[in-house]
Coordinates of C-alpha atoms (C1' of nucleotides) in Angstrom, one line a residue:
Chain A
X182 CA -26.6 14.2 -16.4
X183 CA -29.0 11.9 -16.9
X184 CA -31.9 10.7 -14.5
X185 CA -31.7 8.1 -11.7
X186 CA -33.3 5.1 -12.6
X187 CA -35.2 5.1 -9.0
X188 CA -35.1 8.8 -9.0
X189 CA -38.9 10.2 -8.5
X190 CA -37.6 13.9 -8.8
X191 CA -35.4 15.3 -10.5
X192 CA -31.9 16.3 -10.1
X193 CA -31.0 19.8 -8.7
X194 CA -30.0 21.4 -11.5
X195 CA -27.0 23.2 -10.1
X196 CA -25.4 19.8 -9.7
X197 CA -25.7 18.8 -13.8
X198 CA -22.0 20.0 -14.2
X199 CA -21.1 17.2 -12.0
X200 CA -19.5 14.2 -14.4
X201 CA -17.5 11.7 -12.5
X202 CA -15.6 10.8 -15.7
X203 CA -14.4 14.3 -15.3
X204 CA -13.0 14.6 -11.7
X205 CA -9.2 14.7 -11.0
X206 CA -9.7 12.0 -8.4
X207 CA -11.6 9.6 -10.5
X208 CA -8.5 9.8 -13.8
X209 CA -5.9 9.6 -11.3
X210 CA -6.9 7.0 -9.9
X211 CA -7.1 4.9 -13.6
X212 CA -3.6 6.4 -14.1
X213 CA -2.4 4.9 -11.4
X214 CA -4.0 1.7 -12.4
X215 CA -2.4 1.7 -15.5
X216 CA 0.8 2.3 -14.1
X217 CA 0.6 -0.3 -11.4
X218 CA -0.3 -3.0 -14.2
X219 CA 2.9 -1.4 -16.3
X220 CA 4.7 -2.2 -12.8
X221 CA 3.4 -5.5 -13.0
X222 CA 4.5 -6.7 -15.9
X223 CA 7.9 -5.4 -16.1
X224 CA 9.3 -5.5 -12.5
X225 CA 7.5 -9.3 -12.0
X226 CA 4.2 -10.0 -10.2
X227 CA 7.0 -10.5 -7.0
X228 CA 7.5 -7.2 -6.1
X229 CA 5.2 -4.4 -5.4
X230 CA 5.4 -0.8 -6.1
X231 CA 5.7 0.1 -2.5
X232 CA 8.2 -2.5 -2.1
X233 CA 10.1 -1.1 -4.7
X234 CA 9.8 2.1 -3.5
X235 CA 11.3 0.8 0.4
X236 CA 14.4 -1.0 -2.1
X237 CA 15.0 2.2 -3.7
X238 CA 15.0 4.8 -1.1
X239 CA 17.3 2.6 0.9
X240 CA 19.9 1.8 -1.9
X241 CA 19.7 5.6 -2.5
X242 CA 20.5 6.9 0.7
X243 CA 21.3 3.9 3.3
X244 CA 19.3 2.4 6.0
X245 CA 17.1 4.7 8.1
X246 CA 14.3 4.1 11.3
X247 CA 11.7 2.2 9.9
X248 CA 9.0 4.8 10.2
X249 CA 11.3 7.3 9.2
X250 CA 11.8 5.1 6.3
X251 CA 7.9 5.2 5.1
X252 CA 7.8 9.2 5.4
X253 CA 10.3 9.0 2.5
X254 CA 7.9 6.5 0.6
X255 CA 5.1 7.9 1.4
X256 CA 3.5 5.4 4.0
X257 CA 2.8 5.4 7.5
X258 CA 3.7 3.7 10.2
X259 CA 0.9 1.1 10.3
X260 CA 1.6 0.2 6.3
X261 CA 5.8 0.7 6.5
X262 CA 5.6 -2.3 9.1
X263 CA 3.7 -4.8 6.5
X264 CA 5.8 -3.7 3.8
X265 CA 9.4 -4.1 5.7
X266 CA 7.9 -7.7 7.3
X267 CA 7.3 -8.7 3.7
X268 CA 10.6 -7.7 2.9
X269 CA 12.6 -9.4 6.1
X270 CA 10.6 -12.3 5.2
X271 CA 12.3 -13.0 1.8
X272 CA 15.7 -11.6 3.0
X273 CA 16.4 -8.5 1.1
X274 CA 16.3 -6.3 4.2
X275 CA 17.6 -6.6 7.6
X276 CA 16.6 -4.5 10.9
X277 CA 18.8 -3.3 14.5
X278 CA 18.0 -1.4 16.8
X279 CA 19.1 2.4 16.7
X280 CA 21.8 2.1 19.5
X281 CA 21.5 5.8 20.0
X282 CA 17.3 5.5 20.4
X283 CA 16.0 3.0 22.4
X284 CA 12.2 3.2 20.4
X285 CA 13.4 2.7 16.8
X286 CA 14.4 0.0 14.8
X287 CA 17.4 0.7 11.5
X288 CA 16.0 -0.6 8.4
X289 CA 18.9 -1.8 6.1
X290 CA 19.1 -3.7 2.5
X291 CA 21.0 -7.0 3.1
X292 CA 23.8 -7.4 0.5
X293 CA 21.2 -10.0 -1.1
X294 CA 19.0 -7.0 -1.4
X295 CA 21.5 -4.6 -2.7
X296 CA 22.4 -7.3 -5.9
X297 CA 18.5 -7.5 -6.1
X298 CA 18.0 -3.7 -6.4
X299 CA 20.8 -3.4 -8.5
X300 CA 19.6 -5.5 -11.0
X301 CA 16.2 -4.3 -11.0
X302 CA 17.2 -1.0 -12.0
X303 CA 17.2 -0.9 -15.2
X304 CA 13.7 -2.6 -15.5
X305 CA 12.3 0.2 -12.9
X306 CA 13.7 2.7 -15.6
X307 CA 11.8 1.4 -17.8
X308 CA 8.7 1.0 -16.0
X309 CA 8.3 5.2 -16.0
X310 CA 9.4 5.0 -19.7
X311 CA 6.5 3.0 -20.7
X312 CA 4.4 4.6 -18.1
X313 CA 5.2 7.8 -20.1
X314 CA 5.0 6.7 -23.0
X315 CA 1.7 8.2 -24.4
X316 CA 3.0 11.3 -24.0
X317 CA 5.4 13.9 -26.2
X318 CA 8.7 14.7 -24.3
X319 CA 7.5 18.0 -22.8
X320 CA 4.5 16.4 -22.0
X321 CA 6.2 14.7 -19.7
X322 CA 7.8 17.1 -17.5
X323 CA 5.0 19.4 -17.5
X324 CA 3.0 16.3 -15.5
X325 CA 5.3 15.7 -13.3
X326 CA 6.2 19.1 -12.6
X327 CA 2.2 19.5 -12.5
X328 CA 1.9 16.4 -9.9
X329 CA 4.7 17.5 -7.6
X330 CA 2.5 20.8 -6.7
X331 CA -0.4 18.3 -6.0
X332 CA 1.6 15.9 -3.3
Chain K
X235 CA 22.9 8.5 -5.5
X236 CA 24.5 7.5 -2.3
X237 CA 26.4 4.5 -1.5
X238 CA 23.8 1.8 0.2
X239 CA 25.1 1.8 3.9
X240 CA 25.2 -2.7 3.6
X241 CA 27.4 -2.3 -0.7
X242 CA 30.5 -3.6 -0.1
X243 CA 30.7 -2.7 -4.3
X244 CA 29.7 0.9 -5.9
X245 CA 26.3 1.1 -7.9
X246 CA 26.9 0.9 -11.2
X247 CA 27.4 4.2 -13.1
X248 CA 24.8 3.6 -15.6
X249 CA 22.0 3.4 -13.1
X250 CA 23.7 6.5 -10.9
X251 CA 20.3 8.9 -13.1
X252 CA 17.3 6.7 -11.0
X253 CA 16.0 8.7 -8.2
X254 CA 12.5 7.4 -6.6
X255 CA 11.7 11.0 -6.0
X256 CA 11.3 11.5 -10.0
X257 CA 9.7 8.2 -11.3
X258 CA 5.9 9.1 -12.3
X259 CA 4.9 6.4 -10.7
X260 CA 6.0 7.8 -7.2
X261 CA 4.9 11.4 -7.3
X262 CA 1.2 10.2 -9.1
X263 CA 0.9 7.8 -5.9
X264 CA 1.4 10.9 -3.2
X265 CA -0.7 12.9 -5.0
X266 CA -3.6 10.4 -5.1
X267 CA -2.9 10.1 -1.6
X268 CA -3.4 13.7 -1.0
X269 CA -6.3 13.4 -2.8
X270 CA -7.9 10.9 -0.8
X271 CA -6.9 12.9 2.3
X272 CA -9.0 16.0 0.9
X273 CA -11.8 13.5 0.3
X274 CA -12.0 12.4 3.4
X275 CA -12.1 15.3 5.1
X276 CA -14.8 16.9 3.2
X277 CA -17.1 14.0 2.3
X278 CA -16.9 12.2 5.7
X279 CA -15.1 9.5 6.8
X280 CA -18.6 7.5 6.0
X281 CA -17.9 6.8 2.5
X282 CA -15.0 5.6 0.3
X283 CA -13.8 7.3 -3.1
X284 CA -14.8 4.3 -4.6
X285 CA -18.2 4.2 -2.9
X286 CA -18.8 7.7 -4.2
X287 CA -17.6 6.2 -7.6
X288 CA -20.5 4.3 -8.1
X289 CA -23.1 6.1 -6.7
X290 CA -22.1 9.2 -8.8
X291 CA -22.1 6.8 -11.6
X292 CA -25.5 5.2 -10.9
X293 CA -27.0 8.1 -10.5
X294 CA -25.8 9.7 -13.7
X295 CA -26.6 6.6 -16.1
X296 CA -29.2 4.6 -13.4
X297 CA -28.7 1.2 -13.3
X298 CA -26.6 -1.4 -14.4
X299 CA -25.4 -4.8 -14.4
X300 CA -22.5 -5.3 -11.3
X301 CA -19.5 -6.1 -13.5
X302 CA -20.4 -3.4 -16.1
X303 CA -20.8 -1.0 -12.9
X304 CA -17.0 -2.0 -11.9
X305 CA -15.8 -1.3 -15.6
X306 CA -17.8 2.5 -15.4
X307 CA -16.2 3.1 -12.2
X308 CA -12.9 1.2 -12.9
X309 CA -13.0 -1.9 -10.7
X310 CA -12.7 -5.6 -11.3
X311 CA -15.3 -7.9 -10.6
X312 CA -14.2 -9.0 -7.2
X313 CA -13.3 -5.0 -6.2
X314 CA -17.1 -3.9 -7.2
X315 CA -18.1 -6.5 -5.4
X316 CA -17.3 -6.1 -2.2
X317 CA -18.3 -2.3 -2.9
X318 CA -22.0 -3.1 -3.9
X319 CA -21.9 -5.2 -0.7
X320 CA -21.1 -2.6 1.3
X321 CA -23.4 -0.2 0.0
X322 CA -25.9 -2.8 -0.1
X323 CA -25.7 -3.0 3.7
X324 CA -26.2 0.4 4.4
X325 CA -29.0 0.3 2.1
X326 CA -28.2 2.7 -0.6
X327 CA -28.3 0.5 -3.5
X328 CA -30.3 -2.4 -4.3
X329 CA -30.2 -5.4 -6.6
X330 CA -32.1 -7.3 -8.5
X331 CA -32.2 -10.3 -11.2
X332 CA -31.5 -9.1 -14.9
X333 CA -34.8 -11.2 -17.1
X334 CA -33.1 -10.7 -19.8
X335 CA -29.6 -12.6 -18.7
X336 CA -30.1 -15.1 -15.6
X337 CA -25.9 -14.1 -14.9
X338 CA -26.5 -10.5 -14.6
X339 CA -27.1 -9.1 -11.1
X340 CA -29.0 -5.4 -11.7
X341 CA -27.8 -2.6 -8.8
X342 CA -29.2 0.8 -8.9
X343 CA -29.7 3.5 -6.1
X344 CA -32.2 3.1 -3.8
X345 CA -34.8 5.9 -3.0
X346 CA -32.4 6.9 0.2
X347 CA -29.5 6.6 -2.3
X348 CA -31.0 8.9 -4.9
X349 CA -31.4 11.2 -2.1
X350 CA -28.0 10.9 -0.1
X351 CA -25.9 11.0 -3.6
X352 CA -27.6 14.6 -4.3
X353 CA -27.0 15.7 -1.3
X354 CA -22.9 15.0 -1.2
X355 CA -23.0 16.3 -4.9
X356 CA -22.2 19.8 -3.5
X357 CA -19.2 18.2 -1.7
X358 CA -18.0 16.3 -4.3
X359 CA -17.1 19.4 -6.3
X360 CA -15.3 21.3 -3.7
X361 CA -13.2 17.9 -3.0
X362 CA -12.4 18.7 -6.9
X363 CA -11.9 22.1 -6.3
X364 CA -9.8 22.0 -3.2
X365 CA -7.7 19.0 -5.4
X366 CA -6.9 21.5 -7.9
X367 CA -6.8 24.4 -5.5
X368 CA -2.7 24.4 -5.9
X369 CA -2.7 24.6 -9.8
X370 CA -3.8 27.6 -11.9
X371 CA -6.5 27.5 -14.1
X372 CA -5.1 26.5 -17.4
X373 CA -2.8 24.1 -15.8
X374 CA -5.5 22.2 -14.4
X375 CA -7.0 21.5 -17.5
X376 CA -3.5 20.5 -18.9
X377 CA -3.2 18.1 -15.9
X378 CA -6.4 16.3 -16.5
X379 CA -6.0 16.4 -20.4
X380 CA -2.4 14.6 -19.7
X381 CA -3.7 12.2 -17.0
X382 CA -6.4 11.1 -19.2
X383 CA -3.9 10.2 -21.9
X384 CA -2.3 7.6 -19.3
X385 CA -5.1 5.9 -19.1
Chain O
dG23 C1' 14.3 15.5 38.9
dA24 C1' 9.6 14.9 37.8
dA25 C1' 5.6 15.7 34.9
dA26 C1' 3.8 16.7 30.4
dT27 C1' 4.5 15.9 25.7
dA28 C1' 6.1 13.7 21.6
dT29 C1' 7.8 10.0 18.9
dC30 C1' 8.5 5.0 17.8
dG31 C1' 7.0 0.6 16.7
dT32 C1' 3.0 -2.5 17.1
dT33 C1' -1.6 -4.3 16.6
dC34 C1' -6.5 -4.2 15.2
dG35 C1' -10.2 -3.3 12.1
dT36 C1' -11.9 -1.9 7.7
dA37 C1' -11.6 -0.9 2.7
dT38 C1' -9.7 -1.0 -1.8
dA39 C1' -7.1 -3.8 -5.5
dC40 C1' -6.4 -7.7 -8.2
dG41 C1' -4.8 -12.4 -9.8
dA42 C1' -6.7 -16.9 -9.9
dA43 C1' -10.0 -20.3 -9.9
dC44 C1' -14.8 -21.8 -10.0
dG45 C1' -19.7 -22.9 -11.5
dA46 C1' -23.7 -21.1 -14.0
dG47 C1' -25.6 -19.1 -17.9
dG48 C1' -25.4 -17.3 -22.8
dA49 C1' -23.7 -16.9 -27.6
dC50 C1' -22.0 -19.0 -31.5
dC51 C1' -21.0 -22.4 -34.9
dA52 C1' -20.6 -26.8 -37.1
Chain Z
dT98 C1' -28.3 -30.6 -31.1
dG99 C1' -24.0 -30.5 -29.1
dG100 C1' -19.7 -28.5 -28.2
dT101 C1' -16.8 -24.5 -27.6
dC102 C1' -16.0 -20.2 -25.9
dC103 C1' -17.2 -16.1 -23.4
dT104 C1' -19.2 -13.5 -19.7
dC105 C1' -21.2 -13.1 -15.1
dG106 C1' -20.9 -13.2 -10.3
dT107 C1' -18.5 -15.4 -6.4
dT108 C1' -14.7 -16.7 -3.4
dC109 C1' -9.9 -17.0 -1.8
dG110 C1' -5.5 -15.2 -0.8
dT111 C1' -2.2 -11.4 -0.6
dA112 C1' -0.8 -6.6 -0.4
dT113 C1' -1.4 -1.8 0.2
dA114 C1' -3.6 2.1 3.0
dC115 C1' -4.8 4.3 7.1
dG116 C1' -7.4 5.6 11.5
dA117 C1' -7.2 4.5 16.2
dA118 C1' -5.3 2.8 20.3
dC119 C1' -1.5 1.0 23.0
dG120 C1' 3.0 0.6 25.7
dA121 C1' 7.8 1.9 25.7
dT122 C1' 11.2 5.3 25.2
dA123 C1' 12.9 10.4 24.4
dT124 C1' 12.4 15.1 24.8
dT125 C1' 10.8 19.2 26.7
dT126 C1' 9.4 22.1 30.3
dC127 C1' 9.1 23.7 34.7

DNA sequence: GAAATATCGTTCGTATACGAACGAGGACCA
DNA sequence: TGGTCCTCGTTCGTATACGAACGATATTTC
């Protein structure tokens, strides 16, 4: 490690193992750069990740409560609201309210959203084949397997 | 993959394989939540990952121009930005005028910062440690060697 | 049945993240 | 020298991300 430019002592030498280029936190978070930029560019500067993600969970299994609805996409309550807004907003999803629980509000892909999801399948397929490109096919699973024990 | 509660028609068979829960993309996006949640806890609620970024950074390598700073700590030029800003108003970094290029802005840690980065180094390692904490040793060194390659 | 507790959706404030556009300064070449 | 192109820092707009607080509704507990 080298010295601080304004530094007048010198670092503890116990922290010299310290490289930031090195940390788990700081690579993830360029590999999820990368992969957000591979989103980009396949899927269309339209439609975010997390977007996607609220698309595909709800084609998958149905319509859900809307904050139940960001536990499966990983989001709270206070970012599944912006996210489903966006999403009313241009139509592909459409809300009621839970007639069995007067606090939540059903989230539900429109039938303009379900033709929209459909066709972007196949592109979102290919988003995690790019994304996975660099590695060899074991590779692969090992990281993933590897990630799911971080979550 | 279940019928969306709003399809009047069936998904098509082809895409029937795409589950969210699998996609890269999806799992690296929880785990770099978790991680942020670890960081949090342990570094305070005072300072960002990306504030930490460049103060581990400047006080590796000292100094450096702001947009060369937001490449080191993988930022754009309007993200570092508002980062130096921030950390500018709490007084751990400071700026100045590059002679040698009237575009460059300098930033470097100030005296306080010099101090206050050595100080969370300790930290900074356990948040790495307690990261990892859920992988064995060889796999963590696989993880890291694979995340670096998607990059 | 009423009180304590929990969950739901909403709003606010702050912090990344980044595309796009802009003016100022620098490098390069004809 | 002048023109072209690049880089630098800045600003704007949009979209996550999440802690905290709030009122409304459910559930639990006694």
């Amino acid at each position: 490690m080298a010295r601080p430019s304004t530094a007048a002592e010198t670092p503890d030498l116990a922290d010299e193992s310290y490289d930031l280029a090195e940390q788990v936190g700081f690579i993830m978070r360029q590999a999820a750069q990368r992969h957000v930029s591979i989103f980009n560019e396949i899927m269309g500067a339209d439609l975010t990740p997390t977007q996607w993600a609220v698309l595909a969970r709800l084609y998958q299994d149905g319509g859900s409560s809307q904050n139940l609805l960001g536990r499966q996409t990983a989001m709270d309550a206070a970012t599944i609201k912006g996210v489903v807004d966006r999403l009313l907003k241009r139509k592909l999803v459409q809300t009621k309210p839970d007639p069995e629980d007067g606090r939540r509000l059903i989230v539900e892909l429109s039938p303009a959203g379900v033709d929209y999801t459909r066709e972007l399948l196949p592109k979102a397929e290919t988003v995690t084949k790019v994304t996975l490109a660099p590695l060899a096919t074991n590779q692969r699973a090992t990281l993933i397997a590897l990630l799911k024990q971080l979550r």
